[in-house]
Coordinates of C-alpha atoms and ligand atoms in Angstrom, one line a residue:
M1 CA 43.3 26.6 -24.4
S2 CA 45.6 28.2 -21.9
A3 CA 46.4 26.5 -18.6
V4 CA 44.7 29.3 -16.7
N5 CA 41.5 28.8 -18.7
E6 CA 41.6 25.1 -18.2
T7 CA 42.0 25.5 -14.4
L8 CA 39.2 28.0 -14.3
I9 CA 36.9 25.8 -16.2
R10 CA 37.7 22.8 -14.0
D11 CA 37.0 24.9 -10.9
V12 CA 33.7 26.2 -12.3
V13 CA 32.6 22.7 -13.2
A14 CA 33.6 21.4 -9.7
E15 CA 31.7 24.2 -8.0
V16 CA 28.5 23.7 -10.1
L17 CA 28.6 19.9 -9.4
G18 CA 29.1 20.7 -5.7
R19 CA 26.1 23.1 -5.8
L20 CA 24.0 20.4 -7.4
G21 CA 24.7 18.2 -4.4
N22 CA 27.1 16.1 -6.5
G23 CA 24.0 14.1 -7.5
A24 CA 25.4 13.2 -10.9
T25 CA 28.6 11.7 -9.6
T26 CA 27.0 9.7 -6.7
T27 CA 25.4 7.3 -9.1
T28 CA 28.6 5.4 -9.7
K29 CA 30.9 6.1 -6.8
P30 CA 29.8 5.7 -3.2
S31 CA 30.8 8.5 -1.0
P32 CA 32.0 7.4 2.4
A33 CA 29.5 7.3 5.2
P34 CA 29.8 10.5 7.3
A35 CA 32.4 10.3 10.1
P36 CA 31.0 9.8 13.5
A37 CA 30.3 13.3 15.0
P38 CA 31.5 13.9 18.5
K39 CA 28.6 13.3 21.0
S40 CA 27.5 16.7 22.3
D41 CA 26.0 17.1 25.6
S42 CA 22.3 17.8 25.2
C43 CA 21.4 21.4 26.0
G44 CA 17.8 20.2 26.6
C45 CA 16.4 21.9 23.6
S46 CA 14.2 19.9 21.2
V47 CA 16.4 20.6 18.1
R48 CA 18.8 17.7 18.5
K49 CA 21.4 16.8 15.9
T50 CA 21.9 13.1 14.8
S51 CA 24.9 11.6 16.5
A52 CA 26.1 9.6 13.4
A53 CA 27.2 7.1 16.1
P54 CA 29.2 4.0 15.0
A55 CA 26.2 1.9 16.1
L56 CA 24.4 3.1 13.0
R57 CA 27.1 1.8 10.6
G58 CA 27.0 -1.5 8.8
K59 CA 23.4 -2.3 9.6
F60 CA 22.0 -1.5 6.2
G61 CA 18.7 -0.4 7.6
V62 CA 18.0 -3.3 10.0
F63 CA 18.0 -2.1 13.6
T64 CA 16.9 -3.6 17.0
T65 CA 15.3 -0.4 18.3
A66 CA 13.1 2.3 17.0
E67 CA 15.4 4.9 18.4
E68 CA 18.4 3.7 16.4
A69 CA 16.4 3.2 13.3
C70 CA 14.9 6.8 13.5
E71 CA 18.3 8.3 14.2
A72 CA 19.8 6.4 11.2
A73 CA 16.9 7.4 9.0
Q74 CA 17.2 11.1 10.0
E75 CA 20.9 11.0 9.1
A76 CA 20.0 9.4 5.7
F77 CA 17.3 12.0 5.1
L78 CA 20.0 14.7 5.5
Q79 CA 22.3 12.9 3.2
L80 CA 19.6 12.5 0.6
K81 CA 18.9 16.3 0.9
E82 CA 22.6 16.9 0.0
K83 CA 22.7 14.4 -2.9
G84 CA 19.6 15.8 -4.5
V85 CA 17.1 14.6 -7.1
A86 CA 19.7 12.3 -8.9
A87 CA 20.0 10.2 -5.7
R88 CA 16.2 10.0 -5.3
R89 CA 16.0 8.8 -8.9
K90 CA 18.7 6.2 -8.2
I91 CA 16.8 4.9 -5.1
E92 CA 13.6 4.6 -7.2
E93 CA 15.5 2.7 -9.9
I94 CA 17.2 0.3 -7.5
V95 CA 14.0 -0.5 -5.6
K96 CA 12.1 -1.2 -8.8
A97 CA 14.9 -3.3 -10.3
L98 CA 15.6 -5.3 -7.2
A99 CA 11.9 -6.0 -6.5
E100 CA 11.6 -7.4 -10.0
K101 CA 14.8 -9.3 -10.0
N102 CA 14.1 -10.9 -6.6
A103 CA 10.4 -11.4 -7.1
E104 CA 10.6 -15.2 -7.1
Q105 CA 13.0 -15.5 -4.1
W106 CA 11.3 -12.8 -2.0
G107 CA 7.8 -14.0 -2.9
K108 CA 8.9 -17.4 -1.6
I109 CA 10.3 -16.2 1.7
E110 CA 7.2 -14.1 2.3
F111 CA 4.9 -17.0 1.5
E112 CA 6.9 -19.3 3.7
E113 CA 6.9 -16.9 6.6
T114 CA 3.3 -15.8 6.5
K115 CA 1.7 -18.9 5.1
I116 CA -1.1 -16.9 3.6
G117 CA -2.1 -16.1 0.0
R118 CA -0.7 -17.7 -3.2
L119 CA 2.9 -18.0 -4.1
D120 CA 2.3 -17.1 -7.8
H121 CA 0.5 -14.0 -6.8
K122 CA 3.1 -13.0 -4.1
I123 CA 5.7 -13.2 -6.9
A124 CA 3.4 -11.2 -9.3
K125 CA 2.9 -8.4 -6.8
L126 CA 6.7 -7.8 -6.6
G127 CA 6.9 -7.7 -10.3
L128 CA 4.5 -4.8 -10.3
I129 CA 6.5 -2.4 -8.2
K130 CA 7.7 -0.8 -11.4
L131 CA 4.2 0.7 -11.8
V132 CA 4.5 2.7 -8.6
P133 CA 5.0 6.4 -9.4
G134 CA 8.3 8.0 -8.4
V135 CA 10.4 11.1 -8.8
D136 CA 8.7 12.2 -12.1
W137 CA 5.4 12.5 -10.3
L138 CA 6.4 15.7 -8.5
R139 CA 6.0 18.8 -10.6
P140 CA 6.0 22.2 -8.9
D141 CA 2.9 24.4 -9.4
A142 CA 3.7 27.8 -10.8
R143 CA 1.7 31.0 -11.1
S144 CA 2.6 34.0 -13.1
G145 CA 0.9 37.4 -13.2
D146 CA 1.2 41.2 -12.9
H147 CA 2.8 40.8 -9.5
G148 CA 5.6 38.5 -10.5
I149 CA 5.8 34.7 -10.1
T150 CA 5.1 32.2 -7.4
L151 CA 6.3 28.6 -7.2
E152 CA 4.7 26.0 -5.0
E153 CA 7.1 23.1 -4.4
F154 CA 6.4 19.6 -3.0
T155 CA 9.1 19.2 -0.4
P156 CA 9.9 16.4 2.0
F157 CA 9.0 16.1 5.7
G158 CA 12.0 14.0 6.9
V159 CA 11.5 10.6 8.5
V160 CA 8.3 8.8 7.8
G161 CA 7.2 6.0 10.2
A162 CA 5.5 3.3 8.2
I163 CA 3.4 0.3 9.4
T164 CA 3.0 -2.6 6.9
P165 CA 0.5 -5.4 6.9
S166 CA 1.0 -9.2 6.9
T167 CA -1.0 -9.5 3.7
H168 CA 1.6 -8.0 1.4
S169 CA 4.7 -7.2 3.4
I170 CA 7.5 -6.8 0.9
P171 CA 5.3 -5.3 -1.9
T172 CA 3.8 -2.6 0.5
L173 CA 7.3 -1.8 1.9
S174 CA 8.8 -1.6 -1.6
G175 CA 6.1 0.6 -3.0
N176 CA 6.2 2.8 0.1
I177 CA 10.0 3.3 -0.3
V178 CA 9.5 4.4 -3.9
N179 CA 6.8 6.9 -3.0
I180 CA 8.4 8.2 0.2
C181 CA 12.0 8.5 -1.0
A182 CA 11.0 10.0 -4.4
A183 CA 9.6 12.8 -2.4
G184 CA 13.0 13.2 -0.6
N185 CA 12.1 11.5 2.8
S186 CA 13.6 8.6 4.5
V187 CA 11.5 5.9 6.2
V188 CA 11.4 3.6 9.2
F189 CA 9.2 0.5 9.0
N190 CA 7.4 -1.4 11.8
A191 CA 6.3 -4.5 9.9
H192 CA 3.7 -7.0 10.9
P193 CA 5.4 -9.4 13.4
S194 CA 4.4 -12.4 11.2
A195 CA 5.9 -10.8 8.1
A196 CA 8.9 -9.1 9.5
K197 CA 11.8 -11.4 8.6
C198 CA 11.1 -11.2 4.9
A199 CA 10.7 -7.5 5.2
A200 CA 14.1 -7.2 6.8
V201 CA 15.7 -9.2 4.0
A202 CA 14.4 -6.8 1.4
V203 CA 15.3 -3.7 3.4
R204 CA 18.9 -4.9 3.8
A205 CA 19.2 -5.7 0.1
Y206 CA 17.8 -2.3 -0.9
N207 CA 20.1 -0.4 1.5
E208 CA 23.2 -2.4 0.4
A209 CA 22.5 -1.5 -3.3
I210 CA 21.6 2.1 -2.5
Y211 CA 24.8 2.5 -0.4
R212 CA 26.9 1.1 -3.2
E213 CA 25.4 3.6 -5.7
T214 CA 24.8 6.7 -3.6
G215 CA 26.7 6.4 -0.4
I216 CA 23.5 6.6 1.7
E217 CA 23.4 3.7 4.1
N218 CA 20.0 3.7 5.9
I219 CA 17.4 5.4 3.7
A220 CA 14.8 2.8 4.5
C221 CA 15.1 1.4 8.0
I222 CA 13.2 -1.4 9.8
I223 CA 12.9 -2.6 13.4
E224 CA 14.0 -6.2 13.2
K225 CA 11.6 -7.5 15.8
P226 CA 8.5 -5.3 15.7
S227 CA 6.1 -5.1 18.6
L228 CA 3.5 -2.7 20.0
D229 CA 6.3 -1.2 22.0
S230 CA 8.4 -0.5 19.0
F231 CA 5.3 0.9 17.2
N232 CA 4.8 3.3 20.1
A233 CA 8.5 4.2 20.2
L234 CA 8.5 4.8 16.4
C235 CA 5.4 7.1 16.7
K236 CA 6.8 9.0 19.6
N237 CA 10.3 9.5 18.2
E238 CA 11.2 13.2 17.7
F239 CA 12.5 12.5 14.2
T240 CA 9.3 10.8 13.0
R241 CA 7.4 13.6 11.2
L242 CA 4.6 11.7 9.6
L243 CA 3.0 8.2 9.8
L244 CA 1.9 6.0 7.0
V245 CA -0.3 3.1 8.3
T246 CA -1.4 0.2 6.1
G247 CA -3.6 -2.2 8.0
G248 CA -6.8 -3.0 9.8
P249 CA -9.0 -1.0 12.1
M250 CA -6.9 -1.4 15.3
V251 CA -3.7 0.1 13.9
V252 CA -5.6 2.9 12.2
K253 CA -7.2 3.8 15.5
A254 CA -3.8 3.5 17.3
A255 CA -2.1 5.8 14.8
M256 CA -4.7 8.4 15.0
Q257 CA -4.3 8.6 18.7
T258 CA -0.6 9.3 18.6
G259 CA -1.0 13.0 18.0
K260 CA 1.2 12.8 14.9
R261 CA -0.2 13.3 11.4
A262 CA -1.2 9.9 10.1
I263 CA -1.9 8.8 6.6
C264 CA -4.1 5.8 7.1
A265 CA -4.6 3.0 4.5
G266 CA -7.3 1.2 6.4
P267 CA -9.6 -1.8 6.0
G268 CA -12.2 -2.4 3.4
N269 CA -15.0 -4.8 2.6
P270 CA -15.7 -4.2 -1.1
P271 CA -19.2 -5.0 -2.4
V272 CA -20.0 -5.9 -6.0
F273 CA -23.4 -5.0 -7.5
V274 CA -24.4 -6.8 -10.7
D275 CA -27.5 -5.6 -12.6
D276 CA -29.3 -7.0 -15.7
T277 CA -27.6 -4.7 -18.2
C278 CA -24.1 -6.0 -17.9
C279 CA -22.4 -8.9 -19.7
P280 CA -22.8 -11.8 -17.2
T281 CA -19.7 -13.6 -18.6
R282 CA -17.5 -10.6 -18.3
A283 CA -18.9 -9.9 -14.8
A284 CA -18.3 -13.5 -13.7
K285 CA -14.7 -13.6 -15.0
A286 CA -14.0 -10.2 -13.4
I287 CA -15.4 -11.3 -10.0
I288 CA -13.4 -14.5 -10.1
S289 CA -10.1 -12.9 -11.0
G290 CA -10.5 -10.1 -8.4
A291 CA -11.7 -12.2 -5.5
A292 CA -9.3 -15.1 -6.2
F293 CA -6.2 -12.9 -6.4
D294 CA -3.8 -13.9 -3.6
N295 CA -6.7 -15.9 -2.1
N296 CA -8.6 -12.6 -1.5
L297 CA -6.0 -11.0 0.7
L298 CA -6.2 -7.6 -1.1
C299 CA -8.1 -4.9 0.7
I300 CA -9.6 -4.0 -2.7
G301 CA -10.6 -7.6 -3.5
E302 CA -14.3 -8.4 -4.1
K303 CA -15.7 -9.7 -0.8
Q304 CA -19.5 -10.0 -1.5
V305 CA -21.8 -9.9 -4.5
F306 CA -25.4 -8.5 -4.7
V307 CA -27.1 -9.4 -7.9
L308 CA -30.6 -8.8 -9.3
D309 CA -32.7 -11.9 -8.7
H310 CA -33.6 -12.5 -12.3
V311 CA -30.0 -12.6 -13.5
A312 CA -28.5 -14.4 -10.4
D313 CA -28.7 -17.9 -11.9
K314 CA -27.1 -16.8 -15.1
L315 CA -24.2 -15.0 -13.2
M316 CA -23.6 -18.1 -11.1
Q317 CA -23.8 -20.4 -14.1
R318 CA -21.1 -18.2 -15.8
M319 CA -19.0 -18.3 -12.6
S320 CA -19.2 -22.1 -12.6
E321 CA -18.2 -22.3 -16.3
N322 CA -15.2 -20.1 -15.6
G323 CA -13.5 -22.1 -12.9
A324 CA -15.4 -21.2 -9.7
V325 CA -17.1 -23.9 -7.6
K326 CA -20.5 -23.5 -6.0
L327 CA -21.2 -24.7 -2.5
N328 CA -24.7 -25.9 -1.6
A329 CA -26.4 -24.8 1.6
S330 CA -25.1 -27.6 3.8
Q331 CA -21.5 -27.2 2.5
L332 CA -21.7 -23.5 3.1
E333 CA -23.0 -24.1 6.6
K334 CA -20.1 -26.4 7.4
L335 CA -17.5 -23.9 6.1
T336 CA -19.2 -21.0 7.9
K337 CA -19.0 -23.0 11.2
A338 CA -15.3 -23.6 10.7
A339 CA -14.4 -20.2 9.3
F340 CA -16.1 -18.0 12.0
T341 CA -16.7 -18.0 15.7
I342 CA -20.1 -16.6 16.4
T343 CA -20.4 -14.8 19.8
P344 CA -24.0 -14.4 20.9
G345 CA -25.2 -10.9 21.3
Q346 CA -25.2 -9.3 24.8
G347 CA -28.2 -7.6 26.3
G348 CA -30.3 -7.9 23.2
G349 CA -27.5 -6.9 20.8
C350 CA -26.6 -8.7 17.6
A351 CA -24.4 -11.8 17.5
H352 CA -20.9 -11.1 16.3
A353 CA -18.7 -13.2 14.0
H354 CA -14.9 -13.4 14.4
T355 CA -13.0 -14.7 11.4
N356 CA -10.9 -17.8 12.2
K357 CA -7.3 -16.9 11.3
D358 CA -6.6 -20.5 10.1
F359 CA -8.7 -19.8 7.1
I360 CA -7.5 -16.3 6.1
G361 CA -5.7 -16.3 2.8
K362 CA -5.8 -20.1 2.5
D363 CA -6.3 -22.1 -0.7
T364 CA -9.7 -23.2 -1.9
S365 CA -8.7 -26.8 -1.1
V366 CA -8.4 -25.9 2.6
L367 CA -11.9 -24.3 2.5
A368 CA -13.3 -27.1 0.5
Q369 CA -12.1 -29.6 3.1
A370 CA -13.9 -27.7 5.8
A371 CA -17.0 -27.6 3.6
D372 CA -16.8 -31.3 2.9
I373 CA -16.7 -31.0 -0.9
N374 CA -14.2 -32.4 -3.5
I375 CA -13.1 -29.7 -5.9
P376 CA -10.8 -29.9 -8.9
S377 CA -7.2 -29.0 -8.0
G378 CA -6.4 -25.4 -8.9
T379 CA -10.0 -24.2 -8.3
Q380 CA -9.7 -20.4 -8.1
L381 CA -12.7 -19.5 -6.1
L382 CA -15.7 -20.9 -4.2
F383 CA -19.0 -19.2 -4.0
G384 CA -22.4 -19.8 -2.4
E385 CA -25.8 -18.2 -1.9
T386 CA -26.3 -16.4 1.4
D387 CA -28.5 -13.7 2.9
A388 CA -27.2 -10.2 3.4
M389 CA -26.4 -10.5 7.1
H390 CA -24.2 -13.6 6.7
P391 CA -20.7 -13.5 8.2
F392 CA -19.2 -14.0 4.7
V393 CA -20.9 -10.8 3.7
Q394 CA -20.4 -8.7 6.8
E395 CA -16.8 -9.6 7.7
E396 CA -13.7 -8.7 5.8
Q397 CA -13.0 -12.4 5.5
M398 CA -10.0 -12.5 3.1
M399 CA -10.8 -16.0 1.8
P400 CA -11.2 -17.3 -1.8
M401 CA -15.0 -17.7 -1.1
I402 CA -17.5 -15.1 -2.2
P403 CA -21.1 -15.0 -1.0
I404 CA -23.8 -14.2 -3.6
V405 CA -26.9 -12.3 -2.4
R406 CA -30.1 -12.0 -4.5
V407 CA -31.7 -8.6 -4.5
K408 CA -35.1 -7.5 -5.9
S409 CA -34.1 -4.0 -7.2
V410 CA -31.2 -1.8 -8.0
E411 CA -32.1 0.3 -5.0
E412 CA -31.9 -2.7 -2.7
G413 CA -28.6 -3.8 -4.3
I414 CA -27.1 -0.4 -3.7
A415 CA -28.5 -0.1 -0.1
L416 CA -27.1 -3.5 0.9
S417 CA -23.7 -2.7 -0.8
L418 CA -23.5 0.4 1.2
Q419 CA -24.4 -1.4 4.5
S420 CA -21.9 -4.1 3.9
E421 CA -19.1 -1.7 3.2
H422 CA -19.4 -0.4 6.8
N423 CA -18.5 3.2 5.9
Y424 CA -14.9 2.3 5.3
K425 CA -15.2 4.3 2.1
H426 CA -12.6 2.0 0.5
T427 CA -13.6 0.2 -2.7
A428 CA -16.8 -0.8 -4.5
I429 CA -17.4 -2.4 -7.8
I430 CA -20.4 -2.5 -10.2
H431 CA -21.1 -4.5 -13.3
S432 CA -23.6 -2.5 -15.3
H433 CA -24.1 -0.7 -18.6
D434 CA -26.7 1.6 -17.2
V435 CA -25.2 5.0 -16.5
E436 CA -28.0 5.9 -14.0
N437 CA -27.3 2.8 -11.9
I438 CA -23.5 3.4 -12.1
T439 CA -23.9 7.0 -11.0
A440 CA -26.4 6.2 -8.2
M441 CA -24.0 3.6 -6.8
A442 CA -21.0 5.8 -7.1
R443 CA -22.8 8.6 -5.2
A444 CA -24.2 6.3 -2.5
L445 CA -21.1 4.3 -1.7
D446 CA -18.7 7.3 -1.7
T447 CA -15.7 5.0 -1.8
T448 CA -12.1 5.9 -2.6
L449 CA -12.0 3.4 -5.5
F450 CA -15.0 2.7 -7.7
V451 CA -14.5 0.1 -10.5
K452 CA -17.0 -0.4 -13.3
N453 CA -17.1 -3.5 -15.4
G454 CA -13.8 -4.9 -14.4
P455 CA -11.9 -6.8 -11.6
S456 CA -10.9 -4.8 -8.5
P457 CA -7.2 -4.6 -9.4
A458 CA -8.2 -2.5 -12.4
G459 CA -8.6 0.2 -9.9
L460 CA -4.9 0.2 -9.2
G461 CA -3.8 0.4 -12.8
L462 CA -3.8 -3.4 -13.3
G463 CA -6.0 -3.8 -16.4
G464 CA -7.4 -0.3 -15.9
E465 CA -5.8 3.1 -16.4
G466 CA -4.0 4.6 -13.5
Y467 CA -1.0 4.0 -11.2
L468 CA -0.3 1.5 -8.5
S469 CA 0.2 1.7 -4.8
F470 CA -0.3 -1.0 -2.1
S471 CA -1.4 1.7 0.4
I472 CA -4.8 3.3 -0.3
A473 CA -5.4 6.0 2.2
T474 CA -9.1 5.7 3.0
P475 CA -10.2 7.2 6.3
T476 CA -7.8 10.1 6.1
G477 CA -8.6 10.8 2.5
E478 CA -5.3 11.0 0.6
G479 CA -6.5 8.2 -1.8
I480 CA -4.1 6.0 -3.7
T481 CA -0.8 7.1 -2.2
N482 CA 1.9 8.6 -4.5
P483 CA 5.0 10.7 -3.9
R484 CA 3.0 13.9 -3.5
T485 CA 1.2 12.3 -0.5
F486 CA 4.5 12.5 1.4
T487 CA 5.3 16.2 0.8
R488 CA 4.9 19.5 2.4
V489 CA 3.7 22.3 0.0
R490 CA 5.9 25.3 0.3
R491 CA 5.5 28.6 -1.6
C492 CA 8.2 30.8 -2.9
V493 CA 7.1 34.3 -4.2
M494 CA 9.1 36.7 -6.4
V495 CA 7.3 40.1 -6.2
D496 CA 6.9 42.2 -9.4
N497 CA 9.8 40.5 -11.2
L498 CA 10.7 37.4 -13.4
R499 CA 7.4 37.4 -15.3
I500 CA 9.1 37.5 -18.6
Y501 CA 6.5 39.1 -20.9
Ligands
NAD601 P1 -3.4 -5.8 11.0 O1 -4.2 -4.6 11.3 O2 -3.5 -7.0 11.8 O3 -1.9 -5.3 11.0 C1 -1.4 -4.2 10.2 C2 -0.2 -3.6 10.9 O4 -0.6 -3.0 12.1 C3 0.8 -4.7 11.4 O5 2.1 -4.1 11.2 C4 0.5 -4.9 12.8 O6 1.6 -5.3 13.6 C5 0.0 -3.5 13.2 N1 -0.9 -3.4 14.3 C6 -2.1 -4.1 14.4 N2 -2.8 -3.7 15.5 C7 -2.0 -2.7 16.1 C8 -2.2 -1.8 17.2 N3 -3.2 -1.9 18.0 N4 -1.2 -0.9 17.5 C9 -0.1 -0.8 16.7 N5 0.1 -1.6 15.6 C10 -0.8 -2.5 15.3 O7 -3.7 -6.1 9.4 P2 -3.1 -7.3 8.5 O8 -3.9 -8.5 8.8 O9 -1.7 -7.3 8.5 O10 -3.6 -6.7 7.1 C11 -4.9 -6.8 6.7 C12 -5.7 -5.5 6.9 O11 -5.1 -4.4 6.4 C13 -7.1 -5.6 6.3 O12 -8.0 -5.0 7.1 C14 -6.9 -4.8 5.0 O13 -8.0 -4.3 4.5 C15 -5.9 -3.8 5.4 N6 -5.1 -3.3 4.3 C16 -5.4 -2.1 3.8 C17 -4.7 -1.6 2.7 C18 -5.0 -0.2 2.1 O14 -4.3 0.2 1.3 N7 -6.1 0.5 2.5 C19 -3.7 -2.3 2.2 C20 -3.4 -3.6 2.7 C21 -4.1 -4.1 3.8

């Protein structure tokens, strides 16, 4: 090959790689962070460029203010745009690998900081991040016809502001990064104040590894000491294009009032209905494993059971045989007094129960002590018979204690399930082999997740078919979040050409 040809080929290869955003080469060699750009005087228009100020360097995503975090995330978004799909893929790979590798250590620091849930399940949740869908999820939609071809592509927004719960801080954050960055965005987190330190540890580790491999320093940012003020600043920031909120009713309401588009993964209170056609052993085992998982902190976790009266004893017998412990009426009353504060109704209104935070996500041993009962160590779940209006039924109590309510008919079971779900439209579960009952409950409850004949986590691909996310967008309707949730659909039309037959 002549020297001229060799030079030409080298130039062509370099140009092609350049056009591809150099994605292929970024996976091994970090490119230097962009040089600080000179600070320009603002002209007052809303299209402001990032400053790439030195203050953003060396933080690896952990910032004191929302403004800095958003500016760094905007810069990272632009870098990711340049580096292309290969860099998105690398980020997905890194987050999944580090979550698994650090599952034990990070599970421990989250458990020590929040003091809720179960250490073994905190570790297990981090080992599951590999099941969260990433880059491969996004496939453009193409049309071809007499007038040419049209392509609809799923393109990024920019910076996503994300709020994470105390109940699974690092798992939610990790799954969110996979989804959000796979779609080409960057993200700024305002974590729950009681689970923010562990979140910052994970964010820093992710960014350090991502920087080493791609040269992007702040693709996932976090506000080190989150507060309501930092939440407001994050929502208001000009770079924040979209919000993802995972939490209870207050934060969902707050996000919806910001004026920004909000994807809300809100609260649930999942009912279970058990009829007389199901296998009681299978139902009992499923209820125990779903409700006991992480001491019932999961929003999808079984929170109350309605069972046909003539099979209730059999179901409870199977629950006892499979490791759950039944509380009698006086034990249940003692636990209820300790676990809830009942405020009397005002002006003829109903009394209202508030869950005592000291019991949320605590082990069965803590609940048993309040109920004044000795239980074998390692007991997964407590249960007891209640009426349908009991606080354990009506409140999203997040404790390893499940109330069992007898019902006289399928209709009553479905009606009470619907009432206790409070229109969150989150999750419902049925144990039945009767398709008419299953269909009737599915239609009546109208929930985002509906699980039949299995534990609730089966709805997130854990023992059932499907994929995983720790953010299930319920009131806003996006469902189990995935990369496509964080995209803008853009259409590109070629008129009369490129249809190739
Ligand atoms: P939480 O509502 O107390 O807190 C969630 C997040 O919102 C935290 O970051 C918190 O700091 C913030 N926050 C709370 N009130 C706020 C307000 N008024 N303004 C701004 N920010 C506010 O919830 P939690 O105890 O951390 O988590 C449990 C709740 O989250 C349960 O209701 C559960 O069902 C829900 N959850 C839902 C999903 C889902 O995918 N749908 C997943 C996990 C948890």
